Amino acid sequence: MIKKFFSTSLTLVIPIYLSSCSPPKTTVSISSGSPGSGYQRISSQIKSSADTVEQIQVTDTYQSQGSQENLQRLLDKEVDFSIVQLDVASAAMKQGKVNTLLVLTQEYLHLVTQANSDIKTLADLQGKRVMVGAEGSGIYFTAKRIFAASNITVIEVKSNEDRLKKLINNEVDAFVYVGPLATSDKFKQELKQSSQLRFIPVDSSLINYLTIQFPESYQEAIIPQGTYKPLPELPKENLPTISTPGALITRPDVNKKKVSLLTWAIISNFRQYAPFYPELASQEDAKLLSEGLIYIHPGAQQVFNSGDPRVAWQRYLRENKPLQAGLIMLITTSSIGFLLRWWRKRKQNNLLKANRQTINELRKLLDTNPKKATEEIEDLRQKYRLMLIDGQVSPEVYEQIEKMTQIFSDQCQRWQDQQKELSYNQILQLIDEWSQQLPESLIVKHGQLQYSHHQYKEMLKTGQLDLQSYLQMIQLTLVWTNLLSVQESKKDKNNLSN
């Protein structure tokens, strides 16, 4: 709230007379995709959106293989902006080479084979011929990651050309496509050409692995039944898969004005992007376009905080009392910067303090219930991981918190191991003592074994003994109980015979 307040007030230092100027249009370049692709359609919509702002003009050659080529063009400074899958851009973002502006679509993994194929699961692709997309495409990047994560080796066909024809002619066994649902004209036309196609579902274990290992890149998704064909249905049922955001990205050194103008052009026309991001159709505002983004360019962040970059100062004067406007106009840039740094530092310090306090409270559980302490600390780690993804905590502070929680998590694990080892050794020692005294007081020892059985149950309930160790101890108890019973029986028979 404070950050938004002061960010808005910064615009007031701009002289009012600038509003009467009519600056020339700012031209920006985008790299998207080839004609007929989903990216090409998105780029065309961006051009239309820019026309409504008047101060910005967009150019695009529509000659790209996809995400990887778009990213490289951006890094080589051939263009100002690129449309890229976030799994492709993730490494460059973490290195500070690129920033995000907006999420424009969700791109779904499609694995396509023939309906009569014996390929039913992802694992069935082992050793098969699979078209994995052109080397410069996001399809190729995602396909490589999927097969590597699954330990599946396929015969790669690095192309997108004539993939349906090659599939029908049995030149390949399957092909991979990554893109928005029902957006690519080329992909939709391919699917309409044959009624003998089937989608391969993605295993839940692989979905879980990817969403945990790459939370900034992947999320669990469903391709709804009949998305591409109603009759015959394609897919035949809701299909589990993964999706990765398709975002507009830029370099940190790209002019802030260019970034803010283009960001506002898209936000002010956000419903026009519903064909690529269907959830936007039911939204009242454009917040979905920035949901979950990290490494945001300052120019885009300014728009998220203050709205239209051209008239921010006018809107502020219109919506605030004269006294408030006058006071804020007296605040110097250095004062605002100091307050912002102080506010950020205080917020992050409070997070660190809260994390330390929570860990100290969990330490009290170690003696009585180490298993519960472990579960609680893992829930805490997941909470801060989600806060990092949502931009509520900086990467630097998150790293400090992660170190603290990891240290305590390791302590919990060592404590559980020690408790289990101690309990196990005590029980074995007790059984050894019983075995040495077997001939005497059999009834008493039988009672001791029953008592130890009760102890095992209590230890299992409190987390001091895991299920496997508990079952092993019960098995040993039963063996000794049977042995004692046999000894008692023999003794009774000897007494009767005498």
Coordinates of C-alpha atoms in Angstrom, one line a residue:
M1 CA 0.0 0.0 0.0
I2 CA 2.8 2.4 1.0
K3 CA 4.8 1.5 -2.1
K4 CA 1.9 2.1 -4.4
F5 CA 1.1 5.4 -2.7
F6 CA 4.7 6.8 -3.1
S7 CA 5.1 5.4 -6.6
T8 CA 2.0 7.3 -7.7
S9 CA 3.2 10.5 -6.0
L10 CA 6.5 10.4 -8.0
T11 CA 4.6 11.4 -11.1
L12 CA 3.7 14.7 -9.6
V13 CA 7.2 16.2 -10.0
I14 CA 6.7 16.1 -13.8
P15 CA 5.8 19.7 -14.9
I16 CA 2.1 20.0 -15.9
Y17 CA 2.9 21.8 -19.1
L18 CA 4.3 18.5 -20.6
S19 CA 0.7 17.3 -20.9
S20 CA 0.0 19.7 -23.7
C21 CA 2.8 18.2 -25.8
S22 CA 2.2 15.6 -28.6
P23 CA 5.3 13.5 -28.7
P24 CA 6.0 11.4 -31.8
K25 CA 5.1 7.8 -31.7
T26 CA 7.6 5.4 -30.1
T27 CA 8.3 2.4 -32.3
V28 CA 9.1 -1.0 -30.7
S29 CA 9.8 -4.4 -32.3
I30 CA 8.5 -7.8 -31.2
S31 CA 9.6 -11.4 -32.1
S32 CA 6.7 -13.8 -32.0
G33 CA 6.1 -16.7 -34.5
S34 CA 5.4 -17.8 -38.0
P35 CA 2.1 -17.0 -39.9
G36 CA -0.8 -19.1 -38.6
S37 CA 0.9 -19.8 -35.2
G38 CA -0.6 -18.9 -31.8
Y39 CA 2.2 -16.4 -31.2
Q40 CA 1.6 -14.6 -34.5
R41 CA -2.1 -14.1 -33.5
I42 CA -1.0 -12.7 -30.1
S43 CA 1.4 -10.3 -31.7
S44 CA -1.3 -9.1 -34.1
Q45 CA -3.5 -8.4 -31.1
I46 CA -0.6 -6.5 -29.4
K47 CA -0.3 -4.3 -32.5
S48 CA -4.0 -3.5 -32.4
S49 CA -3.8 -2.7 -28.7
A50 CA -0.9 -0.3 -29.3
D51 CA -3.0 1.6 -31.9
T52 CA -5.4 2.5 -29.1
V53 CA -2.6 4.3 -27.1
E54 CA -1.5 6.3 -30.1
Q55 CA 2.0 7.0 -28.7
I56 CA 3.4 3.6 -29.5
Q57 CA 3.8 1.5 -32.7
V58 CA 4.6 -2.2 -32.9
T59 CA 6.5 -4.0 -35.7
D60 CA 6.9 -7.7 -36.2
T61 CA 8.4 -9.7 -39.1
Y62 CA 6.5 -12.9 -38.1
Q63 CA 9.5 -15.0 -39.0
S64 CA 10.4 -17.1 -35.9
Q65 CA 10.5 -20.8 -35.0
G66 CA 9.2 -19.9 -31.5
S67 CA 10.3 -19.3 -27.9
Q68 CA 14.0 -20.2 -28.1
E69 CA 14.6 -18.1 -31.2
N70 CA 12.6 -15.3 -29.7
L71 CA 14.6 -15.3 -26.5
Q72 CA 17.9 -15.3 -28.4
R73 CA 16.8 -12.4 -30.6
L74 CA 16.0 -10.4 -27.5
L75 CA 19.4 -11.3 -25.9
D76 CA 21.1 -10.3 -29.1
K77 CA 19.3 -6.9 -29.0
E78 CA 17.7 -7.6 -32.4
V79 CA 14.2 -6.8 -30.9
D80 CA 12.8 -4.9 -28.0
F81 CA 10.3 -7.5 -26.9
S82 CA 9.6 -11.2 -27.3
I83 CA 6.8 -13.7 -26.7
V84 CA 8.4 -16.6 -24.8
Q85 CA 7.4 -19.6 -22.7
L86 CA 8.5 -19.0 -19.2
D87 CA 10.1 -22.4 -18.9
V88 CA 12.4 -21.3 -21.8
A89 CA 13.1 -17.9 -20.2
S90 CA 13.5 -19.1 -16.6
A91 CA 17.3 -19.3 -16.6
A92 CA 17.8 -16.0 -18.3
M93 CA 15.4 -14.3 -15.8
K94 CA 17.3 -15.7 -12.9
Q95 CA 20.5 -14.4 -14.3
G96 CA 19.0 -10.9 -14.7
K97 CA 19.2 -10.9 -18.5
V98 CA 15.5 -10.5 -19.1
N99 CA 12.4 -9.1 -17.3
T100 CA 8.8 -10.0 -17.7
L101 CA 5.9 -7.7 -18.5
L102 CA 2.7 -9.7 -18.7
V103 CA 1.4 -13.2 -19.0
L104 CA -0.6 -13.4 -22.3
T105 CA -1.5 -17.0 -22.5
Q106 CA -1.2 -20.5 -20.9
E107 CA 0.6 -23.0 -23.1
Y108 CA -0.4 -26.6 -22.7
L109 CA 1.7 -29.7 -23.5
H110 CA 0.0 -31.9 -26.1
L111 CA 1.3 -35.4 -26.9
V112 CA -0.4 -36.7 -30.1
T113 CA -0.4 -40.3 -31.5
Q114 CA -2.7 -42.4 -33.7
A115 CA -5.9 -43.7 -32.1
N116 CA -5.0 -47.3 -32.9
S117 CA -1.4 -46.9 -31.5
D118 CA -0.2 -49.1 -28.6
I119 CA 1.1 -46.0 -27.0
K120 CA -1.1 -45.4 -24.0
T121 CA 1.2 -43.6 -21.6
L122 CA 4.2 -41.4 -21.6
A123 CA 6.4 -44.3 -20.7
D124 CA 5.3 -46.1 -23.9
L125 CA 7.2 -43.5 -25.9
Q126 CA 10.5 -45.2 -24.9
G127 CA 12.5 -45.9 -28.0
K128 CA 9.8 -44.5 -30.3
R129 CA 10.1 -41.9 -33.1
V130 CA 8.8 -38.6 -31.9
M131 CA 8.7 -35.2 -33.6
V132 CA 9.9 -32.8 -30.9
G133 CA 9.7 -29.5 -32.9
A134 CA 12.3 -27.4 -34.5
E135 CA 15.4 -26.6 -32.5
G136 CA 14.6 -22.9 -32.1
S137 CA 11.1 -23.6 -30.7
G138 CA 9.6 -23.7 -27.2
I139 CA 8.1 -27.1 -28.2
Y140 CA 11.6 -28.5 -28.6
F141 CA 12.7 -27.1 -25.2
T142 CA 9.7 -28.4 -23.3
A143 CA 9.9 -31.8 -25.0
K144 CA 13.6 -32.2 -24.1
R145 CA 12.8 -31.4 -20.5
I146 CA 9.8 -33.7 -20.3
F147 CA 11.7 -36.7 -21.6
A148 CA 14.8 -36.0 -19.5
A149 CA 12.7 -35.7 -16.3
S150 CA 10.9 -39.0 -17.2
N151 CA 14.2 -40.8 -18.1
I152 CA 12.7 -41.6 -21.5
T153 CA 14.9 -41.9 -24.6
V154 CA 13.2 -41.3 -27.9
I155 CA 14.3 -41.1 -31.5
E156 CA 14.1 -37.3 -32.0
V157 CA 12.7 -35.9 -35.3
K158 CA 13.6 -32.2 -35.0
S159 CA 10.9 -30.6 -37.1
N160 CA 7.4 -29.3 -37.1
E161 CA 6.8 -29.7 -40.9
D162 CA 4.2 -32.2 -42.1
R163 CA 3.9 -33.8 -38.6
L164 CA 0.4 -35.0 -39.1
K165 CA 1.2 -36.5 -42.5
K166 CA 4.3 -38.3 -41.1
L167 CA 2.2 -39.6 -38.2
I168 CA -0.5 -41.0 -40.4
N169 CA 2.1 -42.6 -42.8
N170 CA 3.8 -44.2 -39.8
E171 CA 7.0 -42.3 -40.4
V172 CA 6.8 -41.2 -36.7
D173 CA 5.0 -42.7 -33.7
A174 CA 3.9 -39.4 -32.1
F175 CA 4.6 -35.7 -32.1
V176 CA 4.7 -33.0 -29.4
Y177 CA 3.0 -29.6 -29.5
V178 CA 3.1 -26.9 -26.8
G179 CA 0.7 -23.9 -27.2
P180 CA -2.5 -22.2 -26.0
L181 CA -5.7 -24.2 -26.2
A182 CA -7.3 -24.1 -29.7
T183 CA -5.4 -20.9 -30.7
S184 CA -3.0 -22.0 -33.4
D185 CA -4.8 -22.1 -36.7
K186 CA -2.2 -24.5 -38.1
F187 CA -2.5 -27.0 -35.2
K188 CA -6.3 -26.9 -35.3
Q189 CA -6.3 -27.6 -39.1
E190 CA -4.0 -30.5 -38.6
L191 CA -6.3 -32.1 -36.1
K192 CA -9.3 -31.7 -38.3
Q193 CA -7.7 -33.6 -41.1
S194 CA -7.9 -37.0 -39.3
S195 CA -10.5 -38.7 -37.0
Q196 CA -7.9 -41.3 -35.9
L197 CA -5.9 -39.3 -33.4
R198 CA -5.5 -39.6 -29.6
F199 CA -3.8 -37.5 -26.9
I200 CA -1.4 -39.1 -24.4
P201 CA -2.0 -38.1 -20.8
V202 CA 0.9 -36.9 -18.6
D203 CA 1.5 -39.0 -15.5
S204 CA 0.6 -37.3 -12.2
S205 CA 4.1 -38.2 -10.8
L206 CA 5.7 -36.2 -13.6
I207 CA 3.3 -33.3 -13.1
N208 CA 4.2 -33.2 -9.4
Y209 CA 7.9 -33.4 -10.1
L210 CA 7.9 -30.5 -12.6
T211 CA 5.6 -28.2 -10.6
I212 CA 7.8 -28.7 -7.5
Q213 CA 11.2 -28.5 -9.3
F214 CA 10.2 -25.5 -11.5
P215 CA 7.4 -23.7 -9.7
E216 CA 8.0 -20.5 -11.8
S217 CA 7.6 -22.4 -15.0
Y218 CA 5.0 -25.2 -14.8
Q219 CA 1.6 -25.8 -13.3
E220 CA -0.9 -28.7 -13.3
A221 CA -3.5 -28.3 -16.1
I222 CA -6.4 -30.1 -17.9
I223 CA -7.2 -30.1 -21.6
P224 CA -11.0 -30.3 -21.4
Q225 CA -12.9 -33.0 -23.2
G226 CA -13.8 -32.1 -26.8
T227 CA -11.6 -29.0 -26.9
Y228 CA -10.5 -29.7 -30.5
K229 CA -13.4 -31.8 -31.8
P230 CA -16.9 -32.4 -30.6
L231 CA -17.5 -35.4 -32.8
P232 CA -15.5 -37.6 -32.5
E233 CA -14.4 -36.0 -29.3
L234 CA -10.8 -34.9 -29.1
P235 CA -9.7 -35.5 -26.4
K236 CA -12.3 -38.1 -25.4
E237 CA -12.1 -37.1 -21.8
N238 CA -10.5 -34.4 -19.6
L239 CA -6.8 -34.9 -20.1
P240 CA -4.2 -34.3 -17.4
T241 CA -1.1 -32.4 -18.6
I242 CA 1.1 -29.4 -17.6
S243 CA 1.1 -25.8 -18.8
T244 CA 3.6 -23.0 -18.8
P245 CA 2.8 -19.3 -19.1
G246 CA 3.5 -17.6 -22.4
A247 CA 4.7 -14.1 -21.5
L248 CA 5.8 -10.9 -23.1
I249 CA 9.4 -10.3 -22.0
T250 CA 12.1 -7.7 -22.5
R251 CA 15.6 -6.8 -21.4
P252 CA 16.3 -4.7 -18.3
D253 CA 18.0 -2.0 -20.4
V254 CA 15.0 -1.4 -22.7
N255 CA 13.6 2.1 -22.2
K256 CA 11.2 2.3 -19.3
K257 CA 8.8 4.5 -21.3
K258 CA 8.5 1.9 -24.1
V259 CA 7.8 -0.8 -21.5
S260 CA 5.2 1.2 -19.6
L261 CA 3.4 2.3 -22.8
L262 CA 3.2 -1.2 -24.2
T263 CA 2.1 -2.6 -20.9
W264 CA -0.7 -0.1 -20.6
A265 CA -1.8 -0.8 -24.2
I266 CA -2.3 -4.4 -23.3
I267 CA -3.8 -3.9 -19.9
S268 CA -6.4 -1.4 -21.2
N269 CA -7.5 -3.9 -23.8
F270 CA -7.1 -7.1 -21.7
R271 CA -10.4 -8.7 -22.7
Q272 CA -9.1 -8.8 -26.3
Y273 CA -6.7 -11.5 -25.1
A274 CA -9.4 -13.9 -23.9
P275 CA -9.0 -16.1 -27.1
F276 CA -5.5 -16.9 -25.9
Y277 CA -6.2 -16.8 -22.2
P278 CA -9.9 -17.8 -21.7
E279 CA -10.0 -17.0 -18.0
L280 CA -9.7 -13.3 -18.9
A281 CA -13.2 -13.3 -20.3
S282 CA -14.7 -13.6 -16.8
Q283 CA -12.4 -11.1 -15.1
E284 CA -13.4 -7.6 -14.0
D285 CA -9.8 -6.3 -14.3
A286 CA -6.5 -7.3 -15.8
K287 CA -4.8 -8.6 -12.6
L288 CA -4.6 -12.1 -14.1
L289 CA -2.0 -10.8 -16.6
S290 CA 0.5 -10.2 -13.8
E291 CA -0.4 -13.1 -11.5
G292 CA 2.6 -15.1 -10.3
L293 CA 5.1 -13.1 -12.3
I294 CA 8.6 -12.4 -10.8
Y295 CA 11.5 -10.4 -12.3
I296 CA 9.1 -7.7 -13.5
H297 CA 10.5 -4.8 -15.5
P298 CA 10.2 -1.5 -13.6
G299 CA 8.3 0.1 -16.5
A300 CA 5.6 -2.7 -16.2
Q301 CA 5.6 -2.5 -12.4
Q302 CA 4.9 1.3 -12.6
V303 CA 1.8 0.6 -14.7
F304 CA 0.6 -2.1 -12.3
N305 CA 0.9 0.4 -9.4
S306 CA -0.2 3.6 -11.1
G307 CA -2.2 2.8 -14.3
D308 CA -1.9 4.9 -17.5
P309 CA 1.7 6.3 -17.6
R310 CA 0.6 9.3 -19.7
V311 CA -1.9 10.8 -17.3
A312 CA -0.9 9.4 -13.9
W313 CA -0.4 13.0 -12.4
Q314 CA -3.7 14.2 -13.8
R315 CA -5.6 11.3 -12.2
Y316 CA -3.8 11.8 -8.9
L317 CA -4.8 15.5 -8.8
R318 CA -8.4 14.6 -9.7
E319 CA -8.8 11.9 -7.0
N320 CA -7.0 13.5 -4.0
K321 CA -7.7 16.5 -1.8
P322 CA -5.7 19.7 -2.6
L323 CA -3.9 19.6 0.7
Q324 CA -2.8 15.9 0.1
A325 CA -1.6 16.8 -3.4
G326 CA 0.3 19.8 -2.0
L327 CA 2.1 17.9 0.7
I328 CA 3.2 15.1 -1.6
M329 CA 4.5 17.5 -4.1
L330 CA 6.9 18.8 -1.4
I331 CA 8.4 15.4 -0.8
T332 CA 11.8 15.1 -2.5
T333 CA 13.0 12.2 -4.5
S334 CA 15.7 11.3 -2.0
S335 CA 13.1 11.2 0.9
I336 CA 10.8 8.9 -1.0
G337 CA 13.7 6.6 -1.9
F338 CA 14.8 6.5 1.8
L339 CA 11.2 5.7 2.9
L340 CA 10.8 3.0 0.3
R341 CA 14.1 1.4 1.4
W342 CA 13.2 1.6 5.0
W343 CA 9.8 0.1 4.4
R344 CA 11.2 -2.8 2.3
K345 CA 13.8 -3.5 4.9
R346 CA 11.3 -3.4 7.8
K347 CA 9.0 -5.8 5.9
Q348 CA 11.7 -8.3 5.2
N349 CA 13.1 -8.1 8.7
N350 CA 9.6 -8.9 10.1
L351 CA 9.5 -11.9 7.8
L352 CA 12.8 -13.1 9.1
K353 CA 11.8 -12.5 12.7
A354 CA 8.5 -14.3 12.3
N355 CA 10.3 -17.3 10.7
R356 CA 12.8 -17.5 13.6
Q357 CA 10.0 -17.3 16.1
T358 CA 8.1 -20.1 14.4
I359 CA 11.1 -22.3 14.3
N360 CA 11.8 -21.7 18.1
E361 CA 8.2 -22.8 18.8
L362 CA 8.6 -25.9 16.7
R363 CA 11.8 -26.9 18.7
K364 CA 9.5 -27.6 21.6
L365 CA 7.9 -30.4 19.7
L366 CA 11.2 -32.2 19.0
D367 CA 11.3 -34.1 22.3
T368 CA 7.6 -35.2 22.3
N369 CA 6.7 -35.4 18.6
P370 CA 9.5 -35.0 16.1
K371 CA 7.4 -36.3 13.2
K372 CA 4.9 -33.4 13.7
A373 CA 7.7 -30.9 13.9
T374 CA 9.0 -32.1 10.6
E375 CA 5.6 -31.8 9.0
E376 CA 5.1 -28.3 10.4
I377 CA 8.5 -27.0 9.1
E378 CA 7.8 -28.4 5.6
D379 CA 4.5 -26.6 5.5
L380 CA 6.3 -23.4 6.5
R381 CA 8.8 -23.9 3.7
Q382 CA 6.0 -24.3 1.2
K383 CA 4.4 -21.1 2.5
Y384 CA 7.5 -19.0 1.8
R385 CA 8.0 -20.7 -1.5
L386 CA 4.6 -19.6 -2.7
M387 CA 5.3 -16.1 -1.3
L388 CA 8.4 -16.0 -3.4
I389 CA 6.4 -16.9 -6.5
D390 CA 3.8 -14.3 -5.7
G391 CA 6.5 -11.6 -5.3
Q392 CA 5.7 -11.1 -1.6
V393 CA 9.3 -11.9 -0.5
S394 CA 12.6 -11.0 -2.2
P395 CA 14.9 -13.7 -3.5
E396 CA 17.6 -12.6 -1.0
V397 CA 15.3 -12.8 2.0
Y398 CA 13.8 -16.1 0.8
E399 CA 17.3 -17.5 0.6
Q400 CA 18.0 -16.6 4.2
I401 CA 14.6 -18.1 5.3
E402 CA 15.3 -21.3 3.3
K403 CA 18.6 -21.7 5.1
M404 CA 17.1 -21.4 8.5
T405 CA 14.2 -23.8 7.7
Q406 CA 16.6 -26.3 6.1
I407 CA 18.8 -26.4 9.1
F408 CA 15.9 -27.1 11.4
S409 CA 14.4 -29.6 9.0
D410 CA 17.7 -31.5 9.1
Q411 CA 17.7 -31.4 12.9
C412 CA 14.2 -32.9 12.9
Q413 CA 15.3 -35.7 10.6
R414 CA 18.3 -36.5 12.7
W415 CA 16.2 -36.5 15.9
Q416 CA 13.7 -38.9 14.4
D417 CA 16.6 -41.2 13.3
Q418 CA 18.1 -41.1 16.8
Q419 CA 14.8 -41.8 18.5
K420 CA 14.1 -44.7 16.2
E421 CA 17.6 -46.1 16.6
L422 CA 17.4 -45.7 20.4
S423 CA 14.0 -47.4 20.7
Y424 CA 15.0 -50.2 18.4
N425 CA 18.2 -50.9 20.4
Q426 CA 16.3 -50.8 23.8
I427 CA 13.7 -53.3 22.5
L428 CA 16.4 -55.7 21.2
Q429 CA 18.3 -55.4 24.5
L430 CA 15.1 -56.3 26.4
I431 CA 14.4 -59.3 24.2
D432 CA 18.0 -60.5 24.7
E433 CA 17.5 -60.3 28.5
W434 CA 14.3 -62.3 28.2
S435 CA 16.0 -65.0 26.1
Q436 CA 18.7 -65.5 28.7
Q437 CA 16.0 -66.1 31.4
L438 CA 13.6 -68.2 29.4
P439 CA 13.5 -71.3 31.7
E440 CA 12.4 -69.2 34.7
S441 CA 9.2 -67.4 35.4
L442 CA 7.6 -68.0 32.1
I443 CA 4.2 -66.5 33.0
V444 CA 5.8 -63.3 34.2
K445 CA 7.9 -62.9 31.0
H446 CA 4.8 -63.5 28.9
G447 CA 3.3 -60.5 30.7
Q448 CA 6.3 -58.4 30.0
L449 CA 6.0 -59.1 26.3
Q450 CA 2.4 -58.0 26.3
Y451 CA 3.4 -54.8 28.1
S452 CA 6.1 -54.1 25.5
H453 CA 3.5 -54.6 22.8
H454 CA 1.5 -51.8 24.4
Q455 CA 4.7 -49.6 24.5
Y456 CA 5.2 -50.1 20.7
K457 CA 1.7 -48.8 20.0
E458 CA 2.3 -45.7 22.1
M459 CA 5.7 -45.0 20.4
L460 CA 4.0 -45.4 17.0
K461 CA 1.3 -42.9 17.9
T462 CA 3.7 -40.3 19.1
G463 CA 6.0 -40.6 16.0
Q464 CA 8.9 -42.1 17.9
L465 CA 8.6 -45.4 15.9
D466 CA 7.8 -45.6 12.2
L467 CA 5.4 -48.2 10.8
Q468 CA 8.1 -50.5 9.4
S469 CA 10.0 -50.7 12.7
Y470 CA 6.7 -51.1 14.6
L471 CA 5.7 -54.1 12.5
Q472 CA 9.2 -55.7 12.9
M473 CA 9.0 -55.3 16.7
I474 CA 5.5 -56.8 16.8
Q475 CA 6.7 -59.7 14.7
L476 CA 9.6 -60.3 17.2
T477 CA 7.1 -60.1 20.1
L478 CA 4.8 -62.7 18.5
V479 CA 7.8 -65.0 18.0
W480 CA 8.8 -64.8 21.6
T481 CA 5.2 -65.1 22.8
N482 CA 4.8 -68.3 20.8
L483 CA 8.1 -69.6 22.1
L484 CA 7.1 -69.0 25.7
S485 CA 3.8 -70.7 25.1
V486 CA 5.5 -73.8 23.7
Q487 CA 7.8 -73.9 26.7
E488 CA 4.9 -73.6 29.1
S489 CA 3.1 -76.4 27.3
K490 CA 6.1 -78.7 27.5
K491 CA 6.4 -78.0 31.2
D492 CA 2.7 -78.8 31.8
K493 CA 3.0 -82.1 29.9
N494 CA 6.1 -83.2 32.0
N495 CA 4.2 -82.4 35.2
L496 CA 1.2 -84.6 34.1
S497 CA 3.5 -87.5 33.1
N498 CA 5.1 -87.5 36.5

